Coordinates of C-alpha atoms in Angstrom, one line a residue:
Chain A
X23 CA 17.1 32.3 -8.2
X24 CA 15.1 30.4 -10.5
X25 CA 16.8 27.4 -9.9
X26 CA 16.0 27.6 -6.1
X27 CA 12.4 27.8 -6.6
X28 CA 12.2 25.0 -9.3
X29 CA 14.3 22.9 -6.1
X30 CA 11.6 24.4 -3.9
X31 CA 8.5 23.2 -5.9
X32 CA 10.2 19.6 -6.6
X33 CA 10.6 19.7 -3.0
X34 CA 7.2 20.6 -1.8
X35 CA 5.5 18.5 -4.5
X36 CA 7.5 15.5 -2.8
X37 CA 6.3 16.3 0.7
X38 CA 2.7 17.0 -1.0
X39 CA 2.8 13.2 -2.6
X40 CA 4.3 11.2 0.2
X41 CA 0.9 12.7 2.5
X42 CA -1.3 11.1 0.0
X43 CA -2.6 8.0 1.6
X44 CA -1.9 5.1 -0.1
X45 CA -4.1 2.1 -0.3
X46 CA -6.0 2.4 3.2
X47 CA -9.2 0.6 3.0
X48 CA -12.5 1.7 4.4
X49 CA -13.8 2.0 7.6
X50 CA -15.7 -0.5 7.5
X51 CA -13.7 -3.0 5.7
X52 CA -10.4 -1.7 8.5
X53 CA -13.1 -2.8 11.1
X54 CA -13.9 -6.1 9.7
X55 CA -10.4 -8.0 10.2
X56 CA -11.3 -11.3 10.6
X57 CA -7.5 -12.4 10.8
X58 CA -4.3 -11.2 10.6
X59 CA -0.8 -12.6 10.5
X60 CA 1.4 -12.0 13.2
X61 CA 3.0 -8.2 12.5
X62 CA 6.6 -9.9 13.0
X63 CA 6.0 -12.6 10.6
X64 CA 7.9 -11.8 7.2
X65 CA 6.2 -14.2 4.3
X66 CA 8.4 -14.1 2.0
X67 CA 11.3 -15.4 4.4
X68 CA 9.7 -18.3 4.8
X69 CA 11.1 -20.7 2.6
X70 CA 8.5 -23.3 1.9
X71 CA 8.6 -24.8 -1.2
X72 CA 4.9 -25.1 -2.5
X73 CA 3.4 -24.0 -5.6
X74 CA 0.2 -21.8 -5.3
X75 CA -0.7 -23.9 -8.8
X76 CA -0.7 -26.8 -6.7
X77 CA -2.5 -26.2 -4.0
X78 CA -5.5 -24.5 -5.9
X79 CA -5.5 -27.5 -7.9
X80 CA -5.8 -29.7 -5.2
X81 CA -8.7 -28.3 -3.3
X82 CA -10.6 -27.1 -6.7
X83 CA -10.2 -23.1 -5.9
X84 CA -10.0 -20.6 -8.1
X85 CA -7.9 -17.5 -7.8
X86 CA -9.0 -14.1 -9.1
X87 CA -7.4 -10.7 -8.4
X88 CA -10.1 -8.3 -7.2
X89 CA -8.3 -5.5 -7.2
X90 CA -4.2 -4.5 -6.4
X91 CA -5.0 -5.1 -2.7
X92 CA -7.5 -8.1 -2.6
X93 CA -7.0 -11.5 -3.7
X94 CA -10.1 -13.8 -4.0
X95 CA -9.9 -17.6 -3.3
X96 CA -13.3 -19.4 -4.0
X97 CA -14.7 -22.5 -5.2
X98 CA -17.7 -23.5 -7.1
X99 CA -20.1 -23.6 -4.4
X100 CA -19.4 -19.9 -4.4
X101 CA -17.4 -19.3 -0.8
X102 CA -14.9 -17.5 -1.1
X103 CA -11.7 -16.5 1.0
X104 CA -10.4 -12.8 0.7
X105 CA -6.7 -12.0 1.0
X106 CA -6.5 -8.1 1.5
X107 CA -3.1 -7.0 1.5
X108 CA -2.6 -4.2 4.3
X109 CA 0.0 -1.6 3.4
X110 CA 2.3 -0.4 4.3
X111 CA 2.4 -2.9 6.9
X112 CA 2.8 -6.1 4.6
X113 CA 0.3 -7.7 6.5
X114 CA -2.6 -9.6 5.3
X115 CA -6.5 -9.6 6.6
X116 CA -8.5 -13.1 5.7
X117 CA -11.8 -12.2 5.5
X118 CA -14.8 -14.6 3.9
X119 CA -15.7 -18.4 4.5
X120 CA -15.3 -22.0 5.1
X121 CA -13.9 -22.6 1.8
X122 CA -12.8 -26.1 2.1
X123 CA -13.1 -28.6 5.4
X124 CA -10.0 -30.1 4.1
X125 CA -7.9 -26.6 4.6
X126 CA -10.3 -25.8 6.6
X127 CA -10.0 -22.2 6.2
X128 CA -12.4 -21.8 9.0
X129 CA -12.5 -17.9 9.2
X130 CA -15.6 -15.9 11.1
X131 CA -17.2 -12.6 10.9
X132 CA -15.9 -11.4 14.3
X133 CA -12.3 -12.2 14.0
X134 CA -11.6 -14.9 16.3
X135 CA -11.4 -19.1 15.5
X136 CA -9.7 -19.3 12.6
X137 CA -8.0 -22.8 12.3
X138 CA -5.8 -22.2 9.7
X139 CA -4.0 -19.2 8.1
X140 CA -2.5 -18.8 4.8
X141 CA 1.1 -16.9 4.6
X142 CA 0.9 -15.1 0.9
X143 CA 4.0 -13.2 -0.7
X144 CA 3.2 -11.0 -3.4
X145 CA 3.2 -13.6 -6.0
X146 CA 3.2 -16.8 -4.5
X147 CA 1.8 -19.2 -2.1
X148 CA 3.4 -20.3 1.1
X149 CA 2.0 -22.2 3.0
X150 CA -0.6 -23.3 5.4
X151 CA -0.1 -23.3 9.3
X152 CA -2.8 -24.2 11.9
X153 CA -3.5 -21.4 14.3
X154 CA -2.1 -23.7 17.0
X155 CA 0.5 -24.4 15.0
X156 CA 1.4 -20.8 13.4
X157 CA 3.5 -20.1 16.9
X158 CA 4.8 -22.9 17.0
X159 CA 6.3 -22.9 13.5
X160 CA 7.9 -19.6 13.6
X161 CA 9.2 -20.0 16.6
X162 CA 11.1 -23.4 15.3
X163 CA 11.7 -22.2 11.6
X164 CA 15.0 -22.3 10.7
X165 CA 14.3 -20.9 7.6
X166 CA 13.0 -17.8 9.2
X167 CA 15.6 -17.3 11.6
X168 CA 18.8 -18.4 10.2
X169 CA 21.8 -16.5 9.1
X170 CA 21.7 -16.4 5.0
X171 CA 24.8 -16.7 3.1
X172 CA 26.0 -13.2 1.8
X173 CA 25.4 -14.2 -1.8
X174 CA 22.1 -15.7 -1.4
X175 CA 21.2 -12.5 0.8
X176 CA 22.9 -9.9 -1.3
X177 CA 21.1 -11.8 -4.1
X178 CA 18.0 -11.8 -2.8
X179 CA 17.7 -8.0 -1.5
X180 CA 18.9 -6.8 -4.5
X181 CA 16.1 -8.4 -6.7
X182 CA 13.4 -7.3 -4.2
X183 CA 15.0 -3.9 -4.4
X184 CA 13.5 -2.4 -7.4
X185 CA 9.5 -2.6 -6.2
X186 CA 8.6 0.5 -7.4
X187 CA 9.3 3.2 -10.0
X188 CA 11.6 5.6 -7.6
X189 CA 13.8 2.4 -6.1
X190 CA 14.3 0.8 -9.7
X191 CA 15.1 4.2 -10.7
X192 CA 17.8 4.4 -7.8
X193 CA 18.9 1.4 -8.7
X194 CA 19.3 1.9 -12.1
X195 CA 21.1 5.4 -11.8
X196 CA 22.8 4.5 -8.3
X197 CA 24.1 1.0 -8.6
X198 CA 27.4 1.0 -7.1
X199 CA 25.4 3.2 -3.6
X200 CA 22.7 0.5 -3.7
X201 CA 25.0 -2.4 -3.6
X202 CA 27.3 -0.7 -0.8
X203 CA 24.1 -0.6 1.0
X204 CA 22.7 -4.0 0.1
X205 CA 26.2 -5.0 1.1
X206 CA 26.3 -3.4 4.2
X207 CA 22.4 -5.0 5.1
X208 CA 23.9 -8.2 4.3
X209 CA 27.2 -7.9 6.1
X210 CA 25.9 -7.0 9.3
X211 CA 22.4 -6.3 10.0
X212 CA 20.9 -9.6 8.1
X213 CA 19.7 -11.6 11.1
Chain B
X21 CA 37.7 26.6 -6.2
X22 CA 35.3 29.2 -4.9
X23 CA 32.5 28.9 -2.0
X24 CA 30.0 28.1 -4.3
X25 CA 31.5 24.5 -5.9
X26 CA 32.5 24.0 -2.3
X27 CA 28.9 24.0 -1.5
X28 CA 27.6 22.3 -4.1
X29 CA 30.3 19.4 -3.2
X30 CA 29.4 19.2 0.1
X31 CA 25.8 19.1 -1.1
X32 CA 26.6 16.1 -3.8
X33 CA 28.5 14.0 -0.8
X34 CA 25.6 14.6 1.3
X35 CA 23.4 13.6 -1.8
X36 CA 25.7 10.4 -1.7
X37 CA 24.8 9.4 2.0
X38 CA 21.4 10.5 1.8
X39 CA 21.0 7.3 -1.1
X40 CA 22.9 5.4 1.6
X41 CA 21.1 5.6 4.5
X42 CA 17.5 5.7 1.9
X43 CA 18.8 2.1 0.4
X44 CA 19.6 1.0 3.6
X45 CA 16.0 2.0 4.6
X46 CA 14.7 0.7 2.0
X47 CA 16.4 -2.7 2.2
X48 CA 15.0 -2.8 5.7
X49 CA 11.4 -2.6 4.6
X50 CA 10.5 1.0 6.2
X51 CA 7.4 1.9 4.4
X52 CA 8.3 5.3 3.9
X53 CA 11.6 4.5 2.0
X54 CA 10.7 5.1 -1.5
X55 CA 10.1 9.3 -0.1
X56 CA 13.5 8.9 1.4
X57 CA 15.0 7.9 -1.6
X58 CA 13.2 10.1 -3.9
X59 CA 14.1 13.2 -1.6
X60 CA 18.3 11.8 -1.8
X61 CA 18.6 11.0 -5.6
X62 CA 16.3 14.9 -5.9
X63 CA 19.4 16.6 -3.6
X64 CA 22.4 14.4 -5.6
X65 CA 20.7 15.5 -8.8
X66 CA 20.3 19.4 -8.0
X67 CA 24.1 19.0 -6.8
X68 CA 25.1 17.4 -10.0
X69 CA 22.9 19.9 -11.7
X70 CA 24.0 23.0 -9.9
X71 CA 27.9 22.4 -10.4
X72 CA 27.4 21.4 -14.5
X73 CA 25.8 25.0 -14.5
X74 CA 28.0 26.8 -12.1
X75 CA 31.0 25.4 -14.1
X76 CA 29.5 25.3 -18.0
X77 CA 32.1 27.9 -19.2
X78 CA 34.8 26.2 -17.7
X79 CA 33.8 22.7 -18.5
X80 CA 32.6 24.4 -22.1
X81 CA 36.6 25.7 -22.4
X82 CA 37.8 22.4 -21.5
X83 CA 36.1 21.0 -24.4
X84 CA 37.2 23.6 -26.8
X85 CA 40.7 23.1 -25.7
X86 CA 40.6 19.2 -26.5
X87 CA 39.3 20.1 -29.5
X88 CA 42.3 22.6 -30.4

């Protein structure tokens, strides 16, 4: 009996945590997307080779993290370029200014005309695409659409597994039920 | 074996898919996933939990006999 309501408290302190909203930003920073990437766009499949060193080297940005959804990109004439990160959706809103006419992150308050877009995983840079070009590219990647070998995906799936405290601590008690289901993912539903 | 370990069994293999199908989830980058996961590993672990209690005398005998 005591054991059922001990169940029955884990159980409703569960449900209770997974209503908590998790990192929705404010009204009036939802209503201020200036752009966003394409919902069916994955960054970090695309496999472009560019270090995010590099490329703020290159055009003089600096890189600060605001805050564990915001990344800032800005230079010394103070523009700056926000990255919010969007979740649960993986997406990402640009919001700011012209930070460099080279990149020209052109990017306005009403979110329409930007020329160019960045593509951001959570720890890297990816690249940059033209607006024009952003359709173009996904629709021709073969990076983003090809088949990946079953090592290289298993490989992959089962480093980005462990995100979070509860899926590192499933994969850490439940290793042999993870990798039947990376293996499975791999196997057959990998595109 | 007795309806009660039957249960709990059932409940354990159940516990097993549930970590399936919540990896599987997971690995498919449903934002909800981690809940699903949490929820599976909480029903393998009150299986596992539930049987080791059901079953201490017998697995405490067991013991006592390899010791003997």
């Amino acid at each position: 009996m005591r054991f059922n309501r001990i169940l029955f408290f884990i159980f409703l302190s569960l449900i209770l945590w997974s209503c908590e909203k998790d990192n929705i930003l404010p009204d009036e920073e939802a209503n201020f997307p200036v752009a966003e990437l394409h919902s069916s766009v994955q960054p970090r499949t695309l496999n472009q080779e560019k270090d995010f060193n590099f490329i703020l080297q290159r055009y003089g940005l600096e890189f600060d993290q605001i805050d564990n959804n915001t990344q800032r990109l800005y230079n010394s004439d103070g523009l700056f370029l926000d990255i919010i990160e969007v979740r649960p959706n993986e997406k990402y809103i640009l919001s700011g200014t012209i930070i460099h006419d080279e990149i020209g992150l052109i990017v306005n308050q009403n979110g329409e005309n930007f020329n160019e877009i960045f593509l951001f995983t959570d720890t890297s840079f990816q690249d940059v695409l033209t607006d024009s070009e952003l359709g173009y590219r996904i629709a021709n990647d073969e990076n983003l659409f090809r088949h990946r070998p079953f090592g290289e995906c298993f490989k992959d799936e089962w480093t980005d597994f462990c995100d979070g405290f509860i899926s590192c601590v499933a994969q850490i008690s439940h290793p042999w039920t993870v990798a039947g289901a990376v293996s499975i993912f791999c196997a057959f539903l990998d595109n | 074996m007795d309806l009660r370990n039957k249960v709990l069994l059932f409940i354990l293999l159940k516990g097993h898919i549930a970590v399936i199908v919540a990896a599987s989830i997971k690995i498919s980058d449903n934002p909800n996933a981690d809940m699903a996961l949490a929820i599976a590993m909480v029903i393998k672990f009150s299986a596992i939990l539930g049987l080791v209690t059901y079953n201490f005398s017998k697995i405490k005998m067991l013991f006592k006999g390899k010791n003997i």
